[in-house]
Each structure stands twice: as C-alpha cells, then as structure tokens.
Amino acid sequence: MTIVVTGGAGFIGSNFVLEWLAAGAGPVVNLDKLTYAGNLANLASVSGDPRHHFVRGDIADAALVGRLLAKHRPRAVVHFAAESHVDRSIHAPDAFIQTNVVGTFRLLEAVRGHWQSLDGAGREAFRFLHVSTDEVYGSLSETDPPFSETTAYAPNSPYSASKAASDHLVRAYHHTYGLPVLTTNCSNNYGPFQFPEKLVPLMIANALEAKPLPVYGDGRQVRDWLYVGDHCEAIRLVLEKGRPGEVYNVGGNAEKPNLDVVHALCDSLDALRPREGGHRGLIARVADRPGHDRRYAIDAGKMRSELGWSPRESFESGLARTVRWYLDNADWVAQVRSGEYRNWIEKNYGKRA
Ligand code: NAD
Ligand code: TYD
C-alpha cells in the first residue's frame, strides 16, 4: 500500500506526509531534490519512522525514478515537486521549465512504464495525482465568477505557464495512454512550514524582526486563502474517491485583498507579541510585481458535491493557528532565513523603492 510523494520536503508536501503517516495510512517514499525550498527539518518528527523512506533526487532523473517505482511498487504517486514562487520565476524562469515541465514529463514517462507493468487489478487501482494551482486560469476582475474546472487556461507568469504546461501533459497521458490521473488546482495555501518568501510567512518573519512589511502596488490584489491542512485533506479524498481523468478545484472560501491579510497578521501579532506603536506601522508600499494577477478565486462546488469536502478552517482560525506556529517555531524560521534566503531578499526587494 506504499505511495510515492514527490516534493515531500517542501511546504505542502511535508504537511501531507506528516498527516498521512499520523493517520496510519501506510508507507511513503518521499522523493525530493532538496532545493532551497526543501527542508528535512520539516520531517524531523518522522525521521525515525520506518514507514517514511526519504530519497534525495530529481523527478527529471528518469533512471532513479524508474528504479524507485520498480523497487517499491507504489499504488499511487502524489506529485507536489515544483518550483513554486512567482517572483522567482520572474527573475529566473529556467528552473521552472526544467522542473515543472521537463521534470513532470520525465516523471509521467517513468510512471507510465510502471503502470503498464502492473497486473489488471493493480492497473485499475493505480493513481497519479498531480497537484497544481489556480494560477493556470489567469486573473479575474472584481466581478467575474470564481474559477471552475472548465475555466479556460490563461496563465500570466512563467510559473503559472509552466504549471499549465504540466497540467496539459498530465491530461494528455490520460487521454492518450489511459493513465489514471487526477489533477487538483488549488488556491493560495498558508500554514506551518511555509518558506518565508510567500506573503503570509514573509510578513510574520519580517514583523518579528521589526523589518518593513513590503506590500506590492496598491495591495488590493485578491487571493483565496486555503489552510494547508484543509488542502491535504482534500488531496487524500481526491486520491481515494476522485474519478480518473477529472480535475478538482480546491479553495479556502476566503477571498481577501492582500492589505487585509497583512492587517490581520499585524493585529494577531499585536495580541500575541505586542510591540510599541503596533505592527501595522511596519507596512511599506513597494513597487508592484510585473504582470501581477489582480484576483484569484475558486469555486470548490465540485469538491463539495462529489466528494463532500469543504474547508474546516475559516480564514481567522487558520491564520491564528499559523501565527502561533511561527511564534512557537522560531528556530525553524531562523534556520531557513540564513544562507541563500538572504541573497533572495536582496535580489527581490533591494531595488523595490
Ligand atoms: P515548495 O516550493 O514549498 O516545495 C517544493 C518542493 O519540491 C521542495 O521540497 C523542493 O525541494 C522540491 N523540488 C523542487 N524541484 C524538484 C525536482 N526537480 N525534483 C524533486 N524535488 C524537487 O512548494 P509548495 O508550496 O509546497 O507547493 C507544492 C505544490 O503545490 C507545487 O506543485 C505548487 O505548484 C502547488 N501549489 C502551491 C500553492 C501554494 O500556495 N503554496 C498553491 C497552489 C499550488
Ligand atoms: P505569494 O505568496 O507570492 O503567492 P502568489 O503570487 O502565488 O499568489 O503572493 C500572494 C500575494 O501577495 C500576491 O498578490 C503578491 C503579494 N505579495 C506582496 O504584496 N508582497 C510580498 O512581499 C509578497 C511575497 C507577495
């Protein structure tokens, strides 16, 4: 009953692995390249668990992936591994094409070989679950209805274009070869173990050091915030009950303008870790992101009606849990903010007046 998880040392992948093992759901082979975003400290609590088998490697390494699949004979592959940060894709898109497009293609090829080697029942039961993003649908106006599974693709950043390409490959492997794939497109996640380059953990980490809180442009861009634990539960459900070839949109039912998110974080920190003058005083408007998408929003009606899923956390409860986690895990934050992280902060924020 083994599953292979790719990218299981990153933010969502590590939350998924920890919850999967906590639920007693069976062995996990965790394949991760350990880029700047991968962190074995996220998995420290399962380092002695014989059901967790970590392998450092690249999803684009066809020989390695082929060996892993032949050895462990998994019943499913859950594919999280990706380059995931829009701003990095603007500065240096190459790695996004290599991992998200070429890597997903090589992984699909290896998985196809494995799936074709299974007996009838094994082939029937096998699943390849591809974790993708709502950003493939492009940008909404204030009055547009939320993205549904049939919204046309219109990716705007190198990141979202590379994820869109990977979604198309996954779809094609179902249509052409019959590979039993499932695709989830989710909204912005937040929660424990998120690398502090994304909005929520960056603002918490900066606020705790009394550094400026850099809000891009007018701060009125809207995202639909999804607590990572709710997302992991949705993935488990899609894996067990989703229909092969189908796409499922997963959202937090929590649309918020960025400035409201930053205000909520400041207020939460004011209550838990007061500072003179309050945290809102640290907010600094900075130059906008090029090509910045205005609004994302998910219609998760299919997840609700077909699989009975809806998010358990409200934005307020999820954010409170998240802020507490970052306050309680100052060592984790300090560790990930050393080294390469400093270069990134200088590169992305140094020239944003
Ligand atoms: P992350 O950047 O935190 O983690 C990515 C992980 O993949 C890291 O552990 C990294 O080492 C690993 N990785 C990168 N390249 C690899 C390669 N070539 N081979 C093997 N491992 C590699 O990302 P995340 O936020 O956890 O996102 C996980 C998935 O969810 C991604 O596919 C992302 O596109 C998608 N997603 C994320 C969000 C979000 O808000 N974080 C929203 C929608 C979709
Ligand atoms: P981010 O967490 O990078 O996710 P995504 O771009 O995938 O939605 O950013 C979320 C929103 O916050 C997005 O509209 C950009 C904005 N943002 C800032 O205003 N300042 C920042 O320093 C960062 C990282 C993001």
Short mmCIF file of C-alpha atoms and ligand atoms in Angstrom, two decimals:
data_model
loop_
_atom_site.label_atom_id
_atom_site.label_comp_id
_atom_site.label_asym_id
_atom_site.label_seq_id
_atom_site.Cartn_x
_atom_site.Cartn_y
_atom_site.Cartn_z
CA MET A 1 0.00 0.00 0.00
CA THR A 2 3.03 2.25 -0.48
CA ILE A 3 2.68 5.65 -2.11
CA VAL A 4 5.39 7.82 -3.66
CA VAL A 5 5.28 11.52 -2.87
CA THR A 6 7.41 14.00 -4.85
CA GLY A 7 8.43 17.27 -3.21
CA GLY A 8 7.57 15.94 0.24
CA ALA A 9 10.20 18.09 1.97
CA GLY A 10 8.55 21.32 0.80
CA PHE A 11 5.70 23.21 2.41
CA ILE A 12 2.56 21.37 1.30
CA GLY A 13 4.32 18.05 0.64
CA SER A 14 5.74 17.83 4.18
CA ASN A 15 2.36 18.70 5.72
CA PHE A 16 0.83 15.97 3.56
CA VAL A 17 3.44 13.34 4.55
CA LEU A 18 3.13 14.15 8.27
CA GLU A 19 -0.67 13.93 8.15
CA TRP A 20 -0.60 10.77 6.01
CA LEU A 21 1.67 8.97 8.49
CA ALA A 22 -0.25 10.31 11.51
CA ALA A 23 -3.43 8.84 10.02
CA GLY A 24 -1.73 5.41 9.79
CA ALA A 25 -2.29 5.37 6.05
CA GLY A 26 0.74 3.28 5.00
CA PRO A 27 4.35 3.68 3.86
CA VAL A 28 5.58 6.75 1.95
CA VAL A 29 8.57 7.01 -0.36
CA ASN A 30 9.43 10.71 -0.39
CA LEU A 31 11.44 11.85 -3.45
CA ASP A 32 12.77 15.40 -3.11
CA LYS A 33 15.71 17.24 -4.66
CA LEU A 34 16.09 19.47 -1.61
CA THR A 35 16.26 22.76 -3.48
CA TYR A 36 16.29 25.93 -1.36
CA ALA A 37 12.58 25.20 -0.66
CA GLY A 38 13.06 21.63 0.54
CA ASN A 39 13.88 21.17 4.21
CA LEU A 40 14.37 17.92 6.09
CA ALA A 41 13.69 19.78 9.34
CA ASN A 42 10.01 19.77 8.26
CA LEU A 43 10.12 15.97 8.55
CA ALA A 44 12.11 15.74 11.78
CA SER A 45 9.16 14.27 13.69
CA VAL A 46 9.06 11.23 11.35
CA SER A 47 12.82 10.77 10.90
CA GLY A 48 12.73 7.53 12.91
CA ASP A 49 9.51 6.21 11.40
CA PRO A 50 10.21 3.07 9.31
CA ARG A 51 7.17 3.90 7.13
CA HIS A 52 8.90 7.07 5.85
CA HIS A 53 11.60 6.47 3.26
CA PHE A 54 13.32 9.67 2.12
CA VAL A 55 15.24 9.75 -1.17
CA ARG A 56 17.14 12.82 -2.31
CA GLY A 57 16.79 13.09 -6.07
CA ASP A 58 15.36 14.87 -9.08
CA ILE A 59 11.99 13.98 -10.64
CA ALA A 60 13.70 14.56 -14.01
CA ASP A 61 16.14 11.70 -13.29
CA ALA A 62 14.28 9.01 -15.22
CA ALA A 63 16.64 6.19 -14.20
CA LEU A 64 16.30 7.00 -10.49
CA VAL A 65 12.51 7.34 -10.65
CA GLY A 66 12.26 4.09 -12.64
CA ARG A 67 14.34 2.26 -10.01
CA LEU A 68 12.23 3.63 -7.16
CA LEU A 69 8.97 2.60 -8.81
CA ALA A 70 10.28 -0.89 -9.63
CA LYS A 71 11.52 -1.37 -6.07
CA HIS A 72 8.55 -0.02 -4.10
CA ARG A 73 5.69 -0.87 -6.49
CA PRO A 74 3.53 2.06 -5.25
CA ARG A 75 -0.23 2.12 -5.66
CA ALA A 76 -0.12 5.88 -6.23
CA VAL A 77 2.17 8.82 -6.92
CA VAL A 78 1.27 12.20 -5.43
CA HIS A 79 3.20 14.88 -7.32
CA PHE A 80 3.97 18.06 -5.37
CA ALA A 81 7.54 18.74 -6.57
CA ALA A 82 7.82 22.05 -8.39
CA GLU A 83 9.44 25.42 -8.44
CA SER A 84 6.61 27.32 -6.81
CA HIS A 85 7.31 31.03 -6.33
CA VAL A 86 6.04 33.57 -8.90
CA ASP A 87 8.65 36.22 -8.07
CA ARG A 88 11.50 33.74 -8.55
CA SER A 89 10.00 32.72 -11.89
CA ILE A 90 10.20 36.36 -12.98
CA HIS A 91 13.88 36.64 -12.03
CA ALA A 92 14.97 33.19 -13.29
CA PRO A 93 12.40 31.14 -15.25
CA ASP A 94 14.75 28.34 -16.41
CA ALA A 95 14.37 26.15 -13.34
CA PHE A 96 10.58 26.40 -13.67
CA ILE A 97 10.63 24.98 -17.18
CA GLN A 98 13.15 22.31 -16.18
CA THR A 99 11.32 21.02 -13.09
CA ASN A 100 7.68 21.84 -13.75
CA VAL A 101 7.59 20.94 -17.44
CA VAL A 102 10.54 18.63 -18.24
CA GLY A 103 10.53 17.08 -14.75
CA THR A 104 6.80 16.35 -14.84
CA PHE A 105 7.19 14.88 -18.33
CA ARG A 106 10.02 12.55 -17.23
CA LEU A 107 8.07 11.56 -14.14
CA LEU A 108 4.99 10.78 -16.26
CA GLU A 109 7.09 8.63 -18.59
CA ALA A 110 8.51 6.63 -15.68
CA VAL A 111 5.06 6.29 -14.10
CA ARG A 112 3.56 5.15 -17.40
CA GLY A 113 6.19 2.38 -17.60
CA HIS A 114 5.45 1.32 -14.02
CA TRP A 115 1.67 1.39 -14.52
CA GLN A 116 1.91 -0.70 -17.69
CA SER A 117 3.93 -3.32 -15.78
CA LEU A 118 1.15 -3.84 -13.20
CA ASP A 119 -1.41 -6.65 -13.40
CA GLY A 120 -5.06 -5.86 -14.24
CA ALA A 121 -6.20 -5.11 -10.69
CA GLY A 122 -3.06 -3.08 -9.97
CA ARG A 123 -3.54 -1.01 -13.11
CA GLU A 124 -7.18 -0.42 -12.23
CA ALA A 125 -6.36 0.78 -8.71
CA PHE A 126 -3.28 2.88 -9.57
CA ARG A 127 -3.49 6.70 -9.38
CA PHE A 128 -1.21 9.59 -10.39
CA LEU A 129 -2.32 12.72 -8.52
CA HIS A 130 -0.94 15.98 -9.90
CA VAL A 131 -1.02 18.97 -7.55
CA SER A 132 -1.48 22.20 -9.46
CA THR A 133 -2.59 25.78 -8.95
CA ASP A 134 -5.48 28.12 -9.67
CA GLU A 135 -2.94 30.47 -11.29
CA VAL A 136 -3.22 28.47 -14.54
CA TYR A 137 -6.62 30.15 -15.08
CA GLY A 138 -5.12 33.66 -15.14
CA SER A 139 -6.57 36.75 -13.50
CA LEU A 140 -10.19 37.63 -12.59
CA SER A 141 -11.80 41.06 -12.48
CA GLU A 142 -13.63 42.11 -9.30
CA THR A 143 -16.96 40.98 -10.71
CA ASP A 144 -16.00 37.77 -12.57
CA PRO A 145 -17.36 34.49 -11.16
CA PRO A 146 -14.71 32.31 -9.43
CA PHE A 147 -12.62 29.77 -11.42
CA SER A 148 -14.35 26.47 -12.11
CA GLU A 149 -12.83 23.27 -13.51
CA THR A 150 -13.90 24.36 -17.00
CA THR A 151 -12.46 27.89 -16.94
CA ALA A 152 -10.14 28.37 -19.93
CA TYR A 153 -6.40 28.37 -19.18
CA ALA A 154 -4.72 31.81 -19.40
CA PRO A 155 -1.51 31.67 -17.35
CA ASN A 156 0.29 35.00 -16.98
CA SER A 157 3.63 34.32 -15.23
CA PRO A 158 6.46 31.95 -16.12
CA TYR A 159 5.45 29.98 -13.01
CA SER A 160 1.79 29.61 -13.97
CA ALA A 161 2.67 28.93 -17.61
CA SER A 162 4.99 26.10 -16.53
CA LYS A 163 2.28 24.64 -14.26
CA ALA A 164 -0.27 24.94 -17.08
CA ALA A 165 2.10 23.02 -19.36
CA SER A 166 2.44 20.29 -16.75
CA ASP A 167 -1.36 20.09 -16.36
CA HIS A 168 -1.71 19.62 -20.12
CA LEU A 169 0.87 16.82 -20.12
CA VAL A 170 -0.94 15.05 -17.29
CA ARG A 171 -4.23 15.38 -19.14
CA ALA A 172 -2.68 14.06 -22.35
CA TYR A 173 -1.28 10.97 -20.57
CA HIS A 174 -4.82 10.10 -19.52
CA HIS A 175 -6.33 10.79 -22.92
CA THR A 176 -3.63 9.01 -24.95
CA TYR A 177 -2.40 6.19 -22.72
CA GLY A 178 -5.26 5.83 -20.24
CA LEU A 179 -3.01 6.61 -17.26
CA PRO A 180 -5.39 7.07 -14.27
CA VAL A 181 -4.56 10.66 -13.40
CA LEU A 182 -6.22 13.14 -11.05
CA THR A 183 -5.47 16.86 -11.08
CA THR A 184 -6.14 19.31 -8.28
CA ASN A 185 -5.93 23.08 -8.82
CA CYS A 186 -5.85 24.87 -5.50
CA SER A 187 -5.72 28.44 -4.27
CA ASN A 188 -3.05 30.11 -2.08
CA ASN A 189 -2.06 27.87 0.81
CA TYR A 190 -0.77 29.04 4.19
CA GLY A 191 0.18 27.26 7.40
CA PRO A 192 3.12 25.59 9.19
CA PHE A 193 6.44 25.00 7.34
CA GLN A 194 5.81 27.53 4.57
CA PHE A 195 9.07 29.04 3.33
CA PRO A 196 9.14 32.76 4.23
CA GLU A 197 9.28 34.01 0.65
CA LYS A 198 5.47 33.77 0.27
CA LEU A 199 3.20 36.51 1.60
CA VAL A 200 1.99 35.10 4.95
CA PRO A 201 5.26 33.71 6.41
CA LEU A 202 7.33 36.58 4.95
CA MET A 203 5.15 39.13 6.76
CA ILE A 204 5.25 37.19 10.04
CA ALA A 205 9.02 36.72 9.91
CA ASN A 206 9.67 40.36 8.98
CA ALA A 207 7.26 41.66 11.63
CA LEU A 208 9.00 39.64 14.34
CA GLU A 209 12.27 41.37 13.43
CA ALA A 210 10.59 44.79 13.12
CA LYS A 211 11.52 44.87 9.41
CA PRO A 212 9.32 46.59 6.77
CA LEU A 213 6.30 44.60 5.52
CA PRO A 214 6.57 45.02 1.73
CA VAL A 215 3.13 45.28 0.09
CA TYR A 216 3.29 45.24 -3.72
CA GLY A 217 1.47 48.02 -5.60
CA ASP A 218 -1.87 49.10 -4.13
CA GLY A 219 -2.26 45.94 -2.03
CA ARG A 220 -5.79 45.41 -3.39
CA GLN A 221 -4.97 42.16 -5.24
CA VAL A 222 -7.22 39.34 -4.07
CA ARG A 223 -6.26 35.76 -3.26
CA ASP A 224 -8.45 32.90 -1.93
CA TRP A 225 -6.68 31.64 1.21
CA LEU A 226 -6.64 27.90 1.95
CA TYR A 227 -5.27 26.41 5.18
CA VAL A 228 -2.72 23.74 4.27
CA GLY A 229 -4.36 21.07 6.47
CA ASP A 230 -7.63 21.52 4.58
CA HIS A 231 -5.76 21.18 1.30
CA CYS A 232 -4.06 17.95 2.46
CA GLU A 233 -7.43 16.50 3.46
CA ALA A 234 -8.81 17.38 0.02
CA ILE A 235 -5.89 15.61 -1.68
CA ARG A 236 -6.43 12.46 0.41
CA LEU A 237 -10.11 12.46 -0.60
CA VAL A 238 -9.40 13.00 -4.29
CA LEU A 239 -6.83 10.21 -4.17
CA GLU A 240 -9.30 7.75 -2.66
CA LYS A 241 -12.54 8.81 -4.32
CA GLY A 242 -11.76 11.06 -7.30
CA ARG A 243 -12.61 9.90 -10.79
CA PRO A 244 -9.59 9.27 -13.05
CA GLY A 245 -9.16 11.95 -15.70
CA GLU A 246 -11.04 14.54 -13.62
CA VAL A 247 -9.91 17.92 -12.35
CA TYR A 248 -10.87 19.19 -8.88
CA ASN A 249 -10.61 22.83 -7.79
CA VAL A 250 -9.75 23.26 -4.11
CA GLY A 251 -10.27 26.66 -2.44
CA GLY A 252 -10.47 28.12 1.03
CA ASN A 253 -13.68 30.06 0.52
CA ALA A 254 -11.75 33.05 1.88
CA GLU A 255 -11.15 35.78 -0.68
CA LYS A 256 -9.11 38.63 0.81
CA PRO A 257 -7.20 41.62 -0.55
CA ASN A 258 -3.51 41.43 0.36
CA LEU A 259 -3.67 44.50 2.57
CA ASP A 260 -6.45 42.89 4.64
CA VAL A 261 -4.29 39.78 5.09
CA VAL A 262 -1.35 41.88 6.26
CA HIS A 263 -3.58 43.87 8.61
CA ALA A 264 -4.98 40.65 10.09
CA LEU A 265 -1.43 39.33 10.63
CA CYS A 266 -0.38 42.58 12.30
CA ASP A 267 -3.41 42.53 14.61
CA SER A 268 -2.79 38.92 15.55
CA LEU A 269 0.86 39.67 16.34
CA ASP A 270 -0.16 42.77 18.31
CA ALA A 271 -2.24 40.49 20.55
CA LEU A 272 0.36 37.74 20.96
CA ARG A 273 3.66 39.65 20.74
CA PRO A 274 2.91 43.38 21.27
CA ARG A 275 5.39 45.99 20.04
CA GLU A 276 5.33 49.70 20.67
CA GLY A 277 3.25 51.50 18.04
CA GLY A 278 1.81 48.23 16.74
CA HIS A 279 2.85 46.12 13.74
CA ARG A 280 0.76 47.96 11.13
CA GLY A 281 3.31 50.79 11.33
CA LEU A 282 5.82 48.49 9.61
CA ILE A 283 3.76 48.25 6.40
CA ALA A 284 5.63 49.67 3.40
CA ARG A 285 4.19 50.02 -0.09
CA VAL A 286 6.79 48.87 -2.63
CA ALA A 287 6.98 48.61 -6.44
CA ASP A 288 4.48 46.17 -7.90
CA ARG A 289 5.26 42.71 -9.29
CA PRO A 290 5.46 42.81 -13.12
CA GLY A 291 2.33 41.26 -14.65
CA HIS A 292 0.75 40.95 -11.20
CA ASP A 293 -2.55 38.99 -11.38
CA ARG A 294 -5.36 41.01 -9.84
CA ARG A 295 -7.66 38.37 -8.42
CA TYR A 296 -7.86 34.59 -7.94
CA ALA A 297 -10.97 32.86 -6.56
CA ILE A 298 -12.03 29.22 -6.58
CA ASP A 299 -15.45 27.68 -6.95
CA ALA A 300 -14.98 24.46 -4.95
CA GLY A 301 -18.53 23.24 -5.66
CA LYS A 302 -17.34 20.03 -7.35
CA MET A 303 -15.25 19.04 -4.31
CA ARG A 304 -18.30 19.69 -2.13
CA SER A 305 -20.92 17.91 -4.21
CA GLU A 306 -18.85 14.93 -5.43
CA LEU A 307 -16.53 14.30 -2.50
CA GLY A 308 -18.27 16.01 0.42
CA TRP A 309 -15.26 18.24 1.10
CA SER A 310 -15.23 21.80 2.30
CA PRO A 311 -12.55 23.63 4.28
CA ARG A 312 -12.72 23.19 8.06
CA GLU A 313 -10.72 26.32 8.90
CA SER A 314 -12.06 29.83 8.46
CA PHE A 315 -9.51 32.45 7.42
CA GLU A 316 -9.47 33.75 11.02
CA SER A 317 -8.96 30.34 12.68
CA GLY A 318 -6.36 29.21 10.10
CA LEU A 319 -4.40 32.43 10.41
CA ALA A 320 -4.43 32.25 14.22
CA ARG A 321 -3.04 28.69 14.08
CA THR A 322 -0.39 29.78 11.60
CA VAL A 323 0.80 32.80 13.59
CA ARG A 324 1.04 30.66 16.72
CA TRP A 325 3.06 28.03 14.83
CA TYR A 326 5.60 30.61 13.64
CA LEU A 327 5.89 32.07 17.14
CA ASP A 328 6.44 28.59 18.60
CA ASN A 329 9.00 27.61 15.94
CA ALA A 330 11.46 30.50 15.99
CA ASP A 331 14.38 28.05 15.46
CA TRP A 332 12.87 26.75 12.22
CA VAL A 333 12.40 30.34 10.99
CA ALA A 334 15.96 31.31 11.93
CA GLN A 335 17.39 28.25 10.16
CA VAL A 336 15.57 28.85 6.86
CA ARG A 337 16.34 32.57 6.87
CA SER A 338 20.09 32.04 6.74
CA GLY A 339 22.25 31.43 3.67
CA GLU A 340 20.57 31.52 0.27
CA TYR A 341 17.49 33.25 1.69
CA ARG A 342 19.41 36.49 2.26
CA ASN A 343 20.50 36.62 -1.38
CA TRP A 344 16.88 36.21 -2.47
CA ILE A 345 15.64 39.01 -0.22
CA GLU A 346 18.31 41.33 -1.62
CA LYS A 347 17.51 40.34 -5.20
CA ASN A 348 13.72 40.70 -4.91
CA TYR A 349 13.38 43.63 -2.52
CA GLY A 350 16.69 45.52 -2.84
CA LYS A 351 15.58 47.57 -5.85
CA ARG A 352 11.86 47.94 -4.99
CA ALA A 353 11.62 51.54 -3.86
P1 NAD B 1 7.60 24.37 -2.15
O1 NAD B 1 8.36 25.28 -3.05
O2 NAD B 1 7.48 24.70 -0.71
O3 NAD B 1 8.21 22.90 -2.23
C1 NAD B 1 8.58 22.29 -3.42
C2 NAD B 1 9.38 21.04 -3.08
O4 NAD B 1 9.73 20.39 -4.32
C3 NAD B 1 10.68 21.32 -2.35
O5 NAD B 1 10.83 20.41 -1.27
C4 NAD B 1 11.75 21.11 -3.40
O6 NAD B 1 13.00 20.66 -2.86
C5 NAD B 1 11.10 20.04 -4.27
N1 NAD B 1 11.62 20.04 -5.64
C6 NAD B 1 11.79 21.11 -6.46
N2 NAD B 1 12.30 20.72 -7.65
C7 NAD B 1 12.42 19.36 -7.58
C8 NAD B 1 12.85 18.37 -8.50
N3 NAD B 1 13.28 18.71 -9.73
N4 NAD B 1 12.84 17.08 -8.12
C9 NAD B 1 12.42 16.73 -6.88
N5 NAD B 1 12.01 17.63 -5.96
C10 NAD B 1 12.00 18.93 -6.32
O7 NAD B 1 6.16 24.24 -2.82
P2 NAD B 1 4.74 24.07 -2.14
O8 NAD B 1 4.22 25.41 -1.78
O9 NAD B 1 4.79 23.01 -1.12
O10 NAD B 1 3.88 23.59 -3.41
C11 NAD B 1 3.70 22.21 -3.69
C12 NAD B 1 2.92 22.07 -4.96
O11 NAD B 1 1.66 22.73 -4.82
C13 NAD B 1 3.59 22.70 -6.18
O12 NAD B 1 3.38 21.86 -7.29
C14 NAD B 1 2.87 24.02 -6.36
O13 NAD B 1 2.86 24.42 -7.72
C15 NAD B 1 1.48 23.66 -5.87
N6 NAD B 1 0.71 24.80 -5.32
C16 NAD B 1 1.19 25.50 -4.26
C17 NAD B 1 0.43 26.54 -3.73
C18 NAD B 1 0.89 27.35 -2.54
O14 NAD B 1 0.17 28.27 -2.13
N7 NAD B 1 2.00 27.03 -1.92
C19 NAD B 1 -0.80 26.89 -4.31
C20 NAD B 1 -1.23 26.15 -5.42
C21 NAD B 1 -0.47 25.09 -5.89
P1 TYD B 2 2.58 34.94 -2.97
O1 TYD B 2 2.56 34.47 -1.56
O2 TYD B 2 3.90 35.13 -3.65
O3 TYD B 2 1.61 33.99 -3.80
P2 TYD B 2 1.07 34.12 -5.33
O4 TYD B 2 1.85 35.16 -6.04
O5 TYD B 2 1.35 32.75 -5.84
O6 TYD B 2 -0.38 34.46 -5.20
O7 TYD B 2 1.84 36.35 -3.03
C1 TYD B 2 0.49 36.48 -2.59
C2 TYD B 2 0.07 37.91 -2.88
O8 TYD B 2 0.84 38.80 -2.06
C3 TYD B 2 0.34 38.34 -4.31
O9 TYD B 2 -0.71 39.18 -4.75
C4 TYD B 2 1.63 39.11 -4.23
C5 TYD B 2 1.57 39.73 -2.84
N1 TYD B 2 2.88 39.94 -2.18
C6 TYD B 2 3.21 41.20 -1.65
O10 TYD B 2 2.42 42.16 -1.74
N2 TYD B 2 4.42 41.34 -1.05
C7 TYD B 2 5.33 40.33 -0.96
O11 TYD B 2 6.45 40.54 -0.42
C8 TYD B 2 4.97 39.03 -1.47
C9 TYD B 2 5.92 37.89 -1.39
C10 TYD B 2 3.73 38.89 -2.08
#
